[in-house]
mmCIF file of C-alpha atoms in Angstrom:
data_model
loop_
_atom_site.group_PDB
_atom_site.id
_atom_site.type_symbol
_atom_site.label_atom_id
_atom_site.label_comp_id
_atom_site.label_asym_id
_atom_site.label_seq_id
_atom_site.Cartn_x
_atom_site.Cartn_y
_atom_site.Cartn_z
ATOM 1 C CA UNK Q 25 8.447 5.197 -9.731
ATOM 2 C CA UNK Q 26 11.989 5.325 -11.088
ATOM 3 C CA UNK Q 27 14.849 3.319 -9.900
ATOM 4 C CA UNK Q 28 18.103 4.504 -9.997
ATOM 5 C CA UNK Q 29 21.519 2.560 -10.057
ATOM 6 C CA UNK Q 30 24.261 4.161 -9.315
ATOM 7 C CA UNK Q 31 28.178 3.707 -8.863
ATOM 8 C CA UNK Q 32 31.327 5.750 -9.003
ATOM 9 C CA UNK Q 33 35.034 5.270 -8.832
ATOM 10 C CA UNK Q 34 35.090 1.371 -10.872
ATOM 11 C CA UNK Q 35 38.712 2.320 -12.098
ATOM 12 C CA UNK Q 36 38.601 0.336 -15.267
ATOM 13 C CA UNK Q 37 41.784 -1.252 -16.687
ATOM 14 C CA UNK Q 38 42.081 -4.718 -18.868
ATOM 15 C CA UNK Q 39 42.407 -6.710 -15.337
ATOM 16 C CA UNK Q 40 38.560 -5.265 -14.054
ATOM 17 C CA UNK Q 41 36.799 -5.810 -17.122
ATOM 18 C CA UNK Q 42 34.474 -8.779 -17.005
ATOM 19 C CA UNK Q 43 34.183 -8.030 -13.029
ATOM 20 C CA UNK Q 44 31.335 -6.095 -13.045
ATOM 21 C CA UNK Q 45 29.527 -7.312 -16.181
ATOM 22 C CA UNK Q 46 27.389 -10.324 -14.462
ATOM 23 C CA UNK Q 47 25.861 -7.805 -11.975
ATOM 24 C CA UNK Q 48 25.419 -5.668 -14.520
ATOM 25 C CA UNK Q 49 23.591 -8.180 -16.951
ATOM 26 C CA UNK Q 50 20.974 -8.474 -14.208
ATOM 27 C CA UNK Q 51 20.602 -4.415 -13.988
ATOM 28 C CA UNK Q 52 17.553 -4.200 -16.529
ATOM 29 C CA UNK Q 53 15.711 -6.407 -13.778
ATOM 30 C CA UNK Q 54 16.270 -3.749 -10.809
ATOM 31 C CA UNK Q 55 17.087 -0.370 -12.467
ATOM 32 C CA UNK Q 56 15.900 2.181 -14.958
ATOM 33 C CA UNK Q 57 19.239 3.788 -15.245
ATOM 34 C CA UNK Q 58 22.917 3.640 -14.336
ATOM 35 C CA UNK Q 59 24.154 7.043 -13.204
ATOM 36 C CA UNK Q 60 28.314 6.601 -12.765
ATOM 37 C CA UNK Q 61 29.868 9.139 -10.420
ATOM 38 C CA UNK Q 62 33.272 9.408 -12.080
ATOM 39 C CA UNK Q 63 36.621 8.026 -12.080
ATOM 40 C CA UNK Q 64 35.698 5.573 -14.670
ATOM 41 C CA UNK Q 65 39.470 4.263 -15.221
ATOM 42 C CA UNK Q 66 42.608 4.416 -14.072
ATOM 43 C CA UNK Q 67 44.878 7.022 -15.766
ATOM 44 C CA UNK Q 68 42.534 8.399 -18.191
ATOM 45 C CA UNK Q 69 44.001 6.559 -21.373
ATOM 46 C CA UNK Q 70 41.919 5.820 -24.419
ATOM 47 C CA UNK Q 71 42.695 2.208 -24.283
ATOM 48 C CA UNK Q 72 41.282 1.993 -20.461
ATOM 49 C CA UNK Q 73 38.044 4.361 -21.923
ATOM 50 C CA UNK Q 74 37.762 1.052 -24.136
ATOM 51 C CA UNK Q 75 38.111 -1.179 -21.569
ATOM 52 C CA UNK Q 76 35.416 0.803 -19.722
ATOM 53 C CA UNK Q 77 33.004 1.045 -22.595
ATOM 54 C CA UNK Q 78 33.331 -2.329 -22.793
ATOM 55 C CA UNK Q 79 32.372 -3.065 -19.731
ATOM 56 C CA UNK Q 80 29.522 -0.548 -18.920
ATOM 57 C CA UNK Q 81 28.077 -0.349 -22.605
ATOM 58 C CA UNK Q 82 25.110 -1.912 -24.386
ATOM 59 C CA UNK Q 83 23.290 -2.742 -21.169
ATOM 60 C CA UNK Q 84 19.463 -2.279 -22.219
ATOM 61 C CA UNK Q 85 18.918 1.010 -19.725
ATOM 62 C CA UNK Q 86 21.112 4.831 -20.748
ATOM 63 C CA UNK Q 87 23.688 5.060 -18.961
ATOM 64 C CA UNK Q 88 24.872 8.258 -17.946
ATOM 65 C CA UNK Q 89 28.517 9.313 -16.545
ATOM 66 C CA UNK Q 90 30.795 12.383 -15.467
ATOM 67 C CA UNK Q 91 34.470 11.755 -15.647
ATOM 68 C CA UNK Q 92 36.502 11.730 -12.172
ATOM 69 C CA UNK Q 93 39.805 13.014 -10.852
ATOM 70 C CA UNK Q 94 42.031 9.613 -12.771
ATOM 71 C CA UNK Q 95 40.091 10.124 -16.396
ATOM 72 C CA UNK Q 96 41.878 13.292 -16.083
ATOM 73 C CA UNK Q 97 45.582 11.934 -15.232
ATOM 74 C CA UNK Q 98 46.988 11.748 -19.215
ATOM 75 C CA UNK Q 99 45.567 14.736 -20.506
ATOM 76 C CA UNK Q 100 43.257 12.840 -22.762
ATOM 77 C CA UNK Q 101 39.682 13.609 -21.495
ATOM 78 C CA UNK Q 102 38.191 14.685 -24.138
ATOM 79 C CA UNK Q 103 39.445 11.716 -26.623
ATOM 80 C CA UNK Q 104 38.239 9.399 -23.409
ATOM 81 C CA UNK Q 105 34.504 11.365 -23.837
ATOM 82 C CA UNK Q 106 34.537 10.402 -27.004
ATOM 83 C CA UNK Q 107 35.084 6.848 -26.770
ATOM 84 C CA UNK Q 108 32.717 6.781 -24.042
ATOM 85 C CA UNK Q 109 30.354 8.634 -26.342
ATOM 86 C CA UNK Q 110 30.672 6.261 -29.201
ATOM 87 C CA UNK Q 111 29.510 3.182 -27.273
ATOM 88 C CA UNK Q 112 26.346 5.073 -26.697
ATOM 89 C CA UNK Q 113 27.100 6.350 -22.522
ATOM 90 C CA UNK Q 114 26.098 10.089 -21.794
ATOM 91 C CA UNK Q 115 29.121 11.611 -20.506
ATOM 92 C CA UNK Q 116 28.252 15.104 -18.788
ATOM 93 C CA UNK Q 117 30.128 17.934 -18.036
ATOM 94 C CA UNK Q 118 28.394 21.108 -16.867
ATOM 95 C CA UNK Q 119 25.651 19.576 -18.672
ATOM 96 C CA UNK Q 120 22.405 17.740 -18.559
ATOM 97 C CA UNK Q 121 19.965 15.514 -19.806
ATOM 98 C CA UNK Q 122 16.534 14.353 -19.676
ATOM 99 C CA UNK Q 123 15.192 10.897 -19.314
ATOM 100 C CA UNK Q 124 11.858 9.382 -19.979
ATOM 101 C CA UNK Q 125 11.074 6.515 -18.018
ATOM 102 C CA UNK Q 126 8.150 4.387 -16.944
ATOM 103 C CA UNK Q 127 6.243 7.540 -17.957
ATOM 104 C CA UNK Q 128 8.467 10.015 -15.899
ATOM 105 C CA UNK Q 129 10.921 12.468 -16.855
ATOM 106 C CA UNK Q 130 14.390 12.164 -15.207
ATOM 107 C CA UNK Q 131 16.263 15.198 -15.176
ATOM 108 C CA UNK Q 132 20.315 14.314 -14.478
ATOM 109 C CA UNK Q 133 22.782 17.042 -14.494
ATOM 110 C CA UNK Q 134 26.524 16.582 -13.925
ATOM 111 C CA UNK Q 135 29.965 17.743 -13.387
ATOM 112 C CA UNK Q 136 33.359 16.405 -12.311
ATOM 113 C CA UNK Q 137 33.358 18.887 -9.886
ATOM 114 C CA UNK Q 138 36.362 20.105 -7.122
ATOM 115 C CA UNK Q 139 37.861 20.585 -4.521
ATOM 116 C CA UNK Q 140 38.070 23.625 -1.851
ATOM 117 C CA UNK Q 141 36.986 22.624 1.195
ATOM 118 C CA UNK Q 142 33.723 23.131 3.590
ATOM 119 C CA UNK Q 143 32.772 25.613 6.251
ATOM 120 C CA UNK Q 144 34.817 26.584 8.551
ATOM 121 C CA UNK Q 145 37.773 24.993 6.124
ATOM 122 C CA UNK Q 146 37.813 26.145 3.050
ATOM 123 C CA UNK Q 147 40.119 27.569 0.383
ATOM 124 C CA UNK Q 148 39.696 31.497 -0.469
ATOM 125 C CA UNK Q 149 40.126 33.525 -3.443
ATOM 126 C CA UNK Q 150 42.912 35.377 -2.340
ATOM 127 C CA UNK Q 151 46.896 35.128 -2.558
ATOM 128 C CA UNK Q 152 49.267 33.919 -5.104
ATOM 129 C CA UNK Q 153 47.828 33.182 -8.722
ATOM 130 C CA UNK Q 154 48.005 29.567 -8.312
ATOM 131 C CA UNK Q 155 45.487 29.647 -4.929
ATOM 132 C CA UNK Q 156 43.277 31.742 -6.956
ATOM 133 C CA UNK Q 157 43.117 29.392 -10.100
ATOM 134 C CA UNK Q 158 42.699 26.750 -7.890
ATOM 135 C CA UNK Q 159 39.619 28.348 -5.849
ATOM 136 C CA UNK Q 160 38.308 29.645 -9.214
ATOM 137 C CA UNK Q 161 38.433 25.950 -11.124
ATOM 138 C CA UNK Q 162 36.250 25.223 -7.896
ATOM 139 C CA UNK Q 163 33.506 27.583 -8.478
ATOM 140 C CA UNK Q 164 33.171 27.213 -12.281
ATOM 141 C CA UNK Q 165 32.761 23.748 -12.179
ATOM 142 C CA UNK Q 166 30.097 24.865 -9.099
ATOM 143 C CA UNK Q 167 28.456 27.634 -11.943
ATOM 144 C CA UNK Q 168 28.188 25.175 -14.501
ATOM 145 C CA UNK Q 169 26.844 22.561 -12.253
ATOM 146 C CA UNK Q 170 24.204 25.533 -11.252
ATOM 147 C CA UNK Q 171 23.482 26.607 -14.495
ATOM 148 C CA UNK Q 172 23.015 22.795 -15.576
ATOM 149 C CA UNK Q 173 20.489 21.798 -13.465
ATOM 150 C CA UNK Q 174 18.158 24.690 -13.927
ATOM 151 C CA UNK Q 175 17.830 24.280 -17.607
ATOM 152 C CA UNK Q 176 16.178 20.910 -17.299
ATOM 153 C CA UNK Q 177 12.381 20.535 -16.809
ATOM 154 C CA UNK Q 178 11.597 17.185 -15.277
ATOM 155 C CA UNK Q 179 9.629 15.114 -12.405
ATOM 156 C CA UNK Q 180 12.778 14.461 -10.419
ATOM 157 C CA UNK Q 181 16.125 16.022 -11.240
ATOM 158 C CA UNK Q 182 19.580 14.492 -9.994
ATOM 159 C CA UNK Q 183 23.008 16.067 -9.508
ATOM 160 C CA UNK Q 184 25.959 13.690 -10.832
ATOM 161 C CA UNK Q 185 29.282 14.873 -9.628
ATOM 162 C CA UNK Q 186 32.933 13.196 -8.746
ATOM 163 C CA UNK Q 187 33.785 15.573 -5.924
ATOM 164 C CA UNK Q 188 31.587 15.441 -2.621
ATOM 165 C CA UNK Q 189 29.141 18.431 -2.429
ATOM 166 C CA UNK Q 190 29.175 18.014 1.895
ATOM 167 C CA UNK Q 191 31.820 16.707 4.166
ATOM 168 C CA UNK Q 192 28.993 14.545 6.124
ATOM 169 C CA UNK Q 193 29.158 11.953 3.321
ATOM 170 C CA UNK Q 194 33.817 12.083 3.321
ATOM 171 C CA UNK Q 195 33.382 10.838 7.390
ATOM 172 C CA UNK Q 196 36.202 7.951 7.817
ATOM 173 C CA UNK Q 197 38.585 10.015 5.707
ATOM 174 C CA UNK Q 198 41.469 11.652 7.264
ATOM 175 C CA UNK Q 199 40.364 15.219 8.359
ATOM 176 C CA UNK Q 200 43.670 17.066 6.212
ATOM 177 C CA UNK Q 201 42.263 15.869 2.855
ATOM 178 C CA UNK Q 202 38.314 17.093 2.912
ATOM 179 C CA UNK Q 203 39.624 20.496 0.706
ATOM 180 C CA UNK Q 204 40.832 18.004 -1.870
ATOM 181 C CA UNK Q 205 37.610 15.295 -2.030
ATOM 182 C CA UNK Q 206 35.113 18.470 -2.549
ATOM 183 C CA UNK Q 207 33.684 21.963 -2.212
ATOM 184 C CA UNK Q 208 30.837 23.651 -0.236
ATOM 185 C CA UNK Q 209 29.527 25.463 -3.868
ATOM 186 C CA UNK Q 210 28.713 22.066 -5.537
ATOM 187 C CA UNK Q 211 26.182 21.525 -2.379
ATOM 188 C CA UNK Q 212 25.151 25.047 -3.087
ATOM 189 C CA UNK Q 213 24.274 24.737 -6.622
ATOM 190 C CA UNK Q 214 23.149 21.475 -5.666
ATOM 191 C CA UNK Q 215 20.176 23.528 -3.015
ATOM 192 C CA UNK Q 216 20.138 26.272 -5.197
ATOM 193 C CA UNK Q 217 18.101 23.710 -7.948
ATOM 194 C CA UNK Q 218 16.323 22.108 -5.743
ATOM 195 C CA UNK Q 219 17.672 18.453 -6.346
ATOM 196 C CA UNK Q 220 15.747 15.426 -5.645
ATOM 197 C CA UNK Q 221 19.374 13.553 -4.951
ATOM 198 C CA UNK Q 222 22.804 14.097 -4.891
ATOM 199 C CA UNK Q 223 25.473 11.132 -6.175
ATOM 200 C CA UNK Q 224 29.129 11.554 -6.139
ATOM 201 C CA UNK Q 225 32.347 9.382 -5.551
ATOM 202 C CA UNK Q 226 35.705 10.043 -5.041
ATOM 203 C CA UNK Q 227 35.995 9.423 -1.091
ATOM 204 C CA UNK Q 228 37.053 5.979 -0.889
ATOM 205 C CA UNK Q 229 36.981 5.456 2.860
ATOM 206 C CA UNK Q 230 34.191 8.480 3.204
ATOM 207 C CA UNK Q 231 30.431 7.351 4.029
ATOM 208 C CA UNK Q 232 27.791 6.520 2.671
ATOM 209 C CA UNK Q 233 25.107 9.622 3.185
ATOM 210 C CA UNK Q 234 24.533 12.919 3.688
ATOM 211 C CA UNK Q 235 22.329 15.863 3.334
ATOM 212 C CA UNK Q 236 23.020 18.924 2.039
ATOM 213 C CA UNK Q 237 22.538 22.277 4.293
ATOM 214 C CA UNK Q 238 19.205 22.997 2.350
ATOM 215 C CA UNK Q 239 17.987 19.038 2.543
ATOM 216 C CA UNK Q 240 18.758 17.171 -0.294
ATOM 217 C CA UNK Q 241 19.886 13.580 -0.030
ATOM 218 C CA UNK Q 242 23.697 13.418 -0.729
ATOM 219 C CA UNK Q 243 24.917 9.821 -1.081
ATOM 220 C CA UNK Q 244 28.652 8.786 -1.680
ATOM 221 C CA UNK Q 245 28.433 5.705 -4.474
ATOM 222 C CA UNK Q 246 32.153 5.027 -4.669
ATOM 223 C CA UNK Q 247 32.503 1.369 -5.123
ATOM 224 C CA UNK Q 248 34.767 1.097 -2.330
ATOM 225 C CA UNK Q 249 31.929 2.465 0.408
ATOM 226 C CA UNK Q 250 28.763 0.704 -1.219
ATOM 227 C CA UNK Q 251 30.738 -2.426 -1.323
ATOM 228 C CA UNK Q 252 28.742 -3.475 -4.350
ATOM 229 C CA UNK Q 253 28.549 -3.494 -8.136
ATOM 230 C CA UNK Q 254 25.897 -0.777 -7.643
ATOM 231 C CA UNK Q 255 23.241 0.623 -5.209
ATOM 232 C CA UNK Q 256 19.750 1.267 -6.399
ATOM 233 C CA UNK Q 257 17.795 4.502 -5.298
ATOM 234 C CA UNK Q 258 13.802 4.760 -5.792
ATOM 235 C CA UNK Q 259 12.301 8.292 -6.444
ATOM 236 C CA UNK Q 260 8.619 9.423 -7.513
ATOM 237 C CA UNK Q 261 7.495 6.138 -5.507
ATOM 238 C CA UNK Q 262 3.660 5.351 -5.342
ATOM 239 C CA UNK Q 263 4.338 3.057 -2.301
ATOM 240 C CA UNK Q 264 7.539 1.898 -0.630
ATOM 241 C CA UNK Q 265 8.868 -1.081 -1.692
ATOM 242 C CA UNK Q 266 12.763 -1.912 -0.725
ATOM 243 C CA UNK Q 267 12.643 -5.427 -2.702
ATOM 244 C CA UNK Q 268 14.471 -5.656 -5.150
ATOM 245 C CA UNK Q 269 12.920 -7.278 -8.966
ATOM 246 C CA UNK Q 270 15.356 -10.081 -9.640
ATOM 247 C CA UNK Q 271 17.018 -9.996 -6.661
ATOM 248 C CA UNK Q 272 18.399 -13.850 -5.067
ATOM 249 C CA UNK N 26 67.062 6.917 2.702
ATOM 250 C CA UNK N 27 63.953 8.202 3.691
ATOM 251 C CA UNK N 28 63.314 9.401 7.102
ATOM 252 C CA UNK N 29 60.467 8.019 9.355
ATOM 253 C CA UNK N 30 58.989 10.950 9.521
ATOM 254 C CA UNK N 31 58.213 11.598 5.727
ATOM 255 C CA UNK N 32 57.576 7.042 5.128
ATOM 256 C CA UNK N 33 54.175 7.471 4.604
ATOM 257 C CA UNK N 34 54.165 10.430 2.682
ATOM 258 C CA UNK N 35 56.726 8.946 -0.150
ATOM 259 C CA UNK N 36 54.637 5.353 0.278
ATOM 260 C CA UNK N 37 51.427 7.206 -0.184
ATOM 261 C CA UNK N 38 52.655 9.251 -3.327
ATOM 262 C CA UNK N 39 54.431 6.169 -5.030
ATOM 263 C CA UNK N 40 51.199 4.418 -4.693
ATOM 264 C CA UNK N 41 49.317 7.421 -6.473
ATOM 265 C CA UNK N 42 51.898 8.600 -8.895
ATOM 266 C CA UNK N 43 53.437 5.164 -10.163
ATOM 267 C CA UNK N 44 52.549 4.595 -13.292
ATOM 268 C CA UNK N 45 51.125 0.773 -12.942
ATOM 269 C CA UNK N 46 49.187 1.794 -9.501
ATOM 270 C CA UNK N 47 47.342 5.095 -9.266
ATOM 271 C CA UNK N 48 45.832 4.057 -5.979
ATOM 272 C CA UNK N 49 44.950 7.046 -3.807
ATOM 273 C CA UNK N 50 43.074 4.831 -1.545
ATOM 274 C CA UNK N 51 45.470 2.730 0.567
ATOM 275 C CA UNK N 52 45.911 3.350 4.020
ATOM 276 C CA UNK N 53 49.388 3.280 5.557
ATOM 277 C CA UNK N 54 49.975 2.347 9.271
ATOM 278 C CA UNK N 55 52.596 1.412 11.605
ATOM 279 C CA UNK N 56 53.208 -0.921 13.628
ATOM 280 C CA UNK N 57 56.301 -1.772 16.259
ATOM 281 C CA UNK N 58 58.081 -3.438 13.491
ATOM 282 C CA UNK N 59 56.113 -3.032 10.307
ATOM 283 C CA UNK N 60 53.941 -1.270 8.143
ATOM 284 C CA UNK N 61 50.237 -2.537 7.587
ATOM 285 C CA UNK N 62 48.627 -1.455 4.154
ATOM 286 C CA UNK N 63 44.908 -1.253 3.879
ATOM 287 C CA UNK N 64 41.963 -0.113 1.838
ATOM 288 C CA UNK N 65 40.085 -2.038 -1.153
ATOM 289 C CA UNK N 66 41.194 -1.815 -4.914
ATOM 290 C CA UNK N 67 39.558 -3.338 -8.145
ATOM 291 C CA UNK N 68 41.871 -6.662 -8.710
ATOM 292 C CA UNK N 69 44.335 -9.318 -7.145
ATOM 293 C CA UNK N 70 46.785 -7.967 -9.715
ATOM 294 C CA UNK N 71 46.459 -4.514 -8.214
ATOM 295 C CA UNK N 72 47.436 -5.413 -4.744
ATOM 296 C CA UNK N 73 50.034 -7.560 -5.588
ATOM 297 C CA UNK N 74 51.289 -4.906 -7.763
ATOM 298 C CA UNK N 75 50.926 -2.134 -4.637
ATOM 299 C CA UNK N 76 52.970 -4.678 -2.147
ATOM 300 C CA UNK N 77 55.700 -5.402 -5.241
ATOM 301 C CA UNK N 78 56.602 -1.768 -5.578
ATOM 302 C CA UNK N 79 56.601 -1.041 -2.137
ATOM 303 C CA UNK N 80 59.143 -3.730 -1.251
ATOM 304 C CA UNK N 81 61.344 -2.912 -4.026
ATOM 305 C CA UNK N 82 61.131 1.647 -3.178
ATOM 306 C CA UNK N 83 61.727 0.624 0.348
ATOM 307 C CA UNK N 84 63.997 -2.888 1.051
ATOM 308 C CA UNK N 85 64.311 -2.274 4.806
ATOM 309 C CA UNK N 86 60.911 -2.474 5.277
ATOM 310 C CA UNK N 87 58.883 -5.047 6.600
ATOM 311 C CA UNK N 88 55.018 -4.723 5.034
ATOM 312 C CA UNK N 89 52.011 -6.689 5.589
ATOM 313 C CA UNK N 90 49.121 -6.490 3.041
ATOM 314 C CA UNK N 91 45.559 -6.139 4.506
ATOM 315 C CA UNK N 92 44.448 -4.677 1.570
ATOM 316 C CA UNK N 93 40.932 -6.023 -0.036
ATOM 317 C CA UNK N 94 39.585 -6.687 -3.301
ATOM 318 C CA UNK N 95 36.262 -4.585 -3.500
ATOM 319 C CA UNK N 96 33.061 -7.096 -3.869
ATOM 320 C CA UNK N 97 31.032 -6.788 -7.278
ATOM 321 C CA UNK N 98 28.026 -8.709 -6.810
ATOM 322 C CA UNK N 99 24.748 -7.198 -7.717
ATOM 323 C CA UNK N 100 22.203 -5.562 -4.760
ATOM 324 C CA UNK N 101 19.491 -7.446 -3.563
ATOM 325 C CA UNK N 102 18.198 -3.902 -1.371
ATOM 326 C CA UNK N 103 16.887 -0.659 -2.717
ATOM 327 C CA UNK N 104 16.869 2.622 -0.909
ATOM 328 C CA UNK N 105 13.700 4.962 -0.779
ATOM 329 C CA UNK N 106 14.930 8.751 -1.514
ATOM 330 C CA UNK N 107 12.626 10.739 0.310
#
């Protein structure tokens, strides 16, 4: 059995930090990992990466990110990684890695992701230059998201995005914006693998899960839906058990 | 002065693209004599930051604040993925 915490859009700045740290000292208790779906501060400043790192480092369980949308805003992203990095968080970006726990191996692969839209409403590669760089931003990120999850060998593997891979789990946002909270070609990477789970954030007012067309459980982990410091997901179980260790 | 039509627009990008906000999440809705913000964000100091700017960008208006401060308590639940 693994247990899986996971979380996305926490926006850290000086004012959240401390917020999320007493659920978060209890984590060891109910999770195995922390998987955070992006949009890990505010404007994507060094200073807020601290503030996160601060907040979500040195827990006792690997913690394992991709960046969002806002850790974009200022251009800094990679000195954000980095600071991320340094307080010992796994930040992913077409990339993956393996984790061994309680005897298992957890594959997670990530990606910020895009957007483009779904079926019946989505961007095309076609038109001016800047519709074309946008589309093709879309399905590189989708490629490398692809590419990342095949080259792990694991017991369960999990996709890690920002953007939303269907538009089931972006129901209760406003119809006009689906092309810019995700794209059809993360969910077909996603099937393409053969995921055990999806995670991603960035719809605020979206819901909470989803399947993909070829069956794999999507779920939508921004804080703002889950209404929680973190939900917990079990995978490889021997028997069901919804009760949480620790929980009051 | 902006025209009815195009309020929500310049509320919702002045709550994304100010500097000291960056909220993309707030919901904007009208009422017969006001507008009624809503959606969650991470601190007290957030909101009242969101309702400050707004009332200083746009004096005429009248603006009630139902926006929330998203709960961080730990889960007591887990899901099975099956």
């Amino acid at each position: 059995m693994i247990r899986i915490a996971a979380v996305g859009d926490v926006h850290v700045d000086k004012d959240v930090v401390g917020r999320y740290r007493p659920a978060l000292e209890e984590l060891p208790d109910r999770a195995d990992t922390l998987l955070i779906a992006g949009d890990l501060t505010r404007h994507g400043t060094v200073d807020e990466a601290k503030c996160f790192a601060t907040e979500f480092g040195g827990l006792g369980v690997p913690v394992v990110v991709v960046l969002g949308n806002h850790d974009h805003q200022s251009d800094q992203q990679d000195d954000v990684t980095k600071v991320i990095e340094d307080a010992g968080i796994t930040v992913l970006e077409g990339s993956a890695t393996v984790l061994e726990l309680n005897g298992h191996r957890l594959g997670v692969a990530g990606t910020k992701g895009f957007g483009g839209g779904f079926a019946g409403a989505c961007a095309s590669n076609f038109g001016e230059r800047e519709m074309k760089d946008f589309v093709g931003t879309a399905e590189r990120y989708a490629e490398d998201l692809e590419r990342a999850l095949k080259s792990v060998e694991c017991d369960a593997l999990v996709a890690l995005t920002h953007y939303a891979p269907v538009p089931e789990t972006l129901v209760g946002e406003p119809l006009e914006i689906y092309a810019f909270l995700g794209c059809y070609q993360l969910g077909r990477s996603i099937d393409a693998a053969g995921a055990a789970l999806a995670l991603h954030g960035h719809a605020h007012a979206g819901s909470e899960r989803g399947r993909t067309p070829g069956g794999v459980p999507v779920r939508n982990v921004a804080h703002p839906v889950i209404k929680q410091a973190y939900n917990v997901y079990q995978l490889l179980s021997e028997e069901v058990d919804t009760t949480l260790v620790g929980a009051r | 002065m902006t025209n009815d039509t195009d309020l929500e627009a310049e509320i919702q990008r002045l709550l994304t693209e100010h500097d000291r906000i960056a909220e993309q999440g707030i919901t904007v809705q009208r009422r017969d004599h006001l507008i009624v913000l809503g959606g969650e964000v991470e601190s007290a100091q957030r909101r009242d930051e969101i309702c400050r700017q707004i009332s200083s960008h746009f004096p005429e208006l009248e603006i009630t604040c139902d926006i929330g401060i998203t709960r961080a308590q730990a889960p007591s639940e887990v899901e099975e993925i099956s």
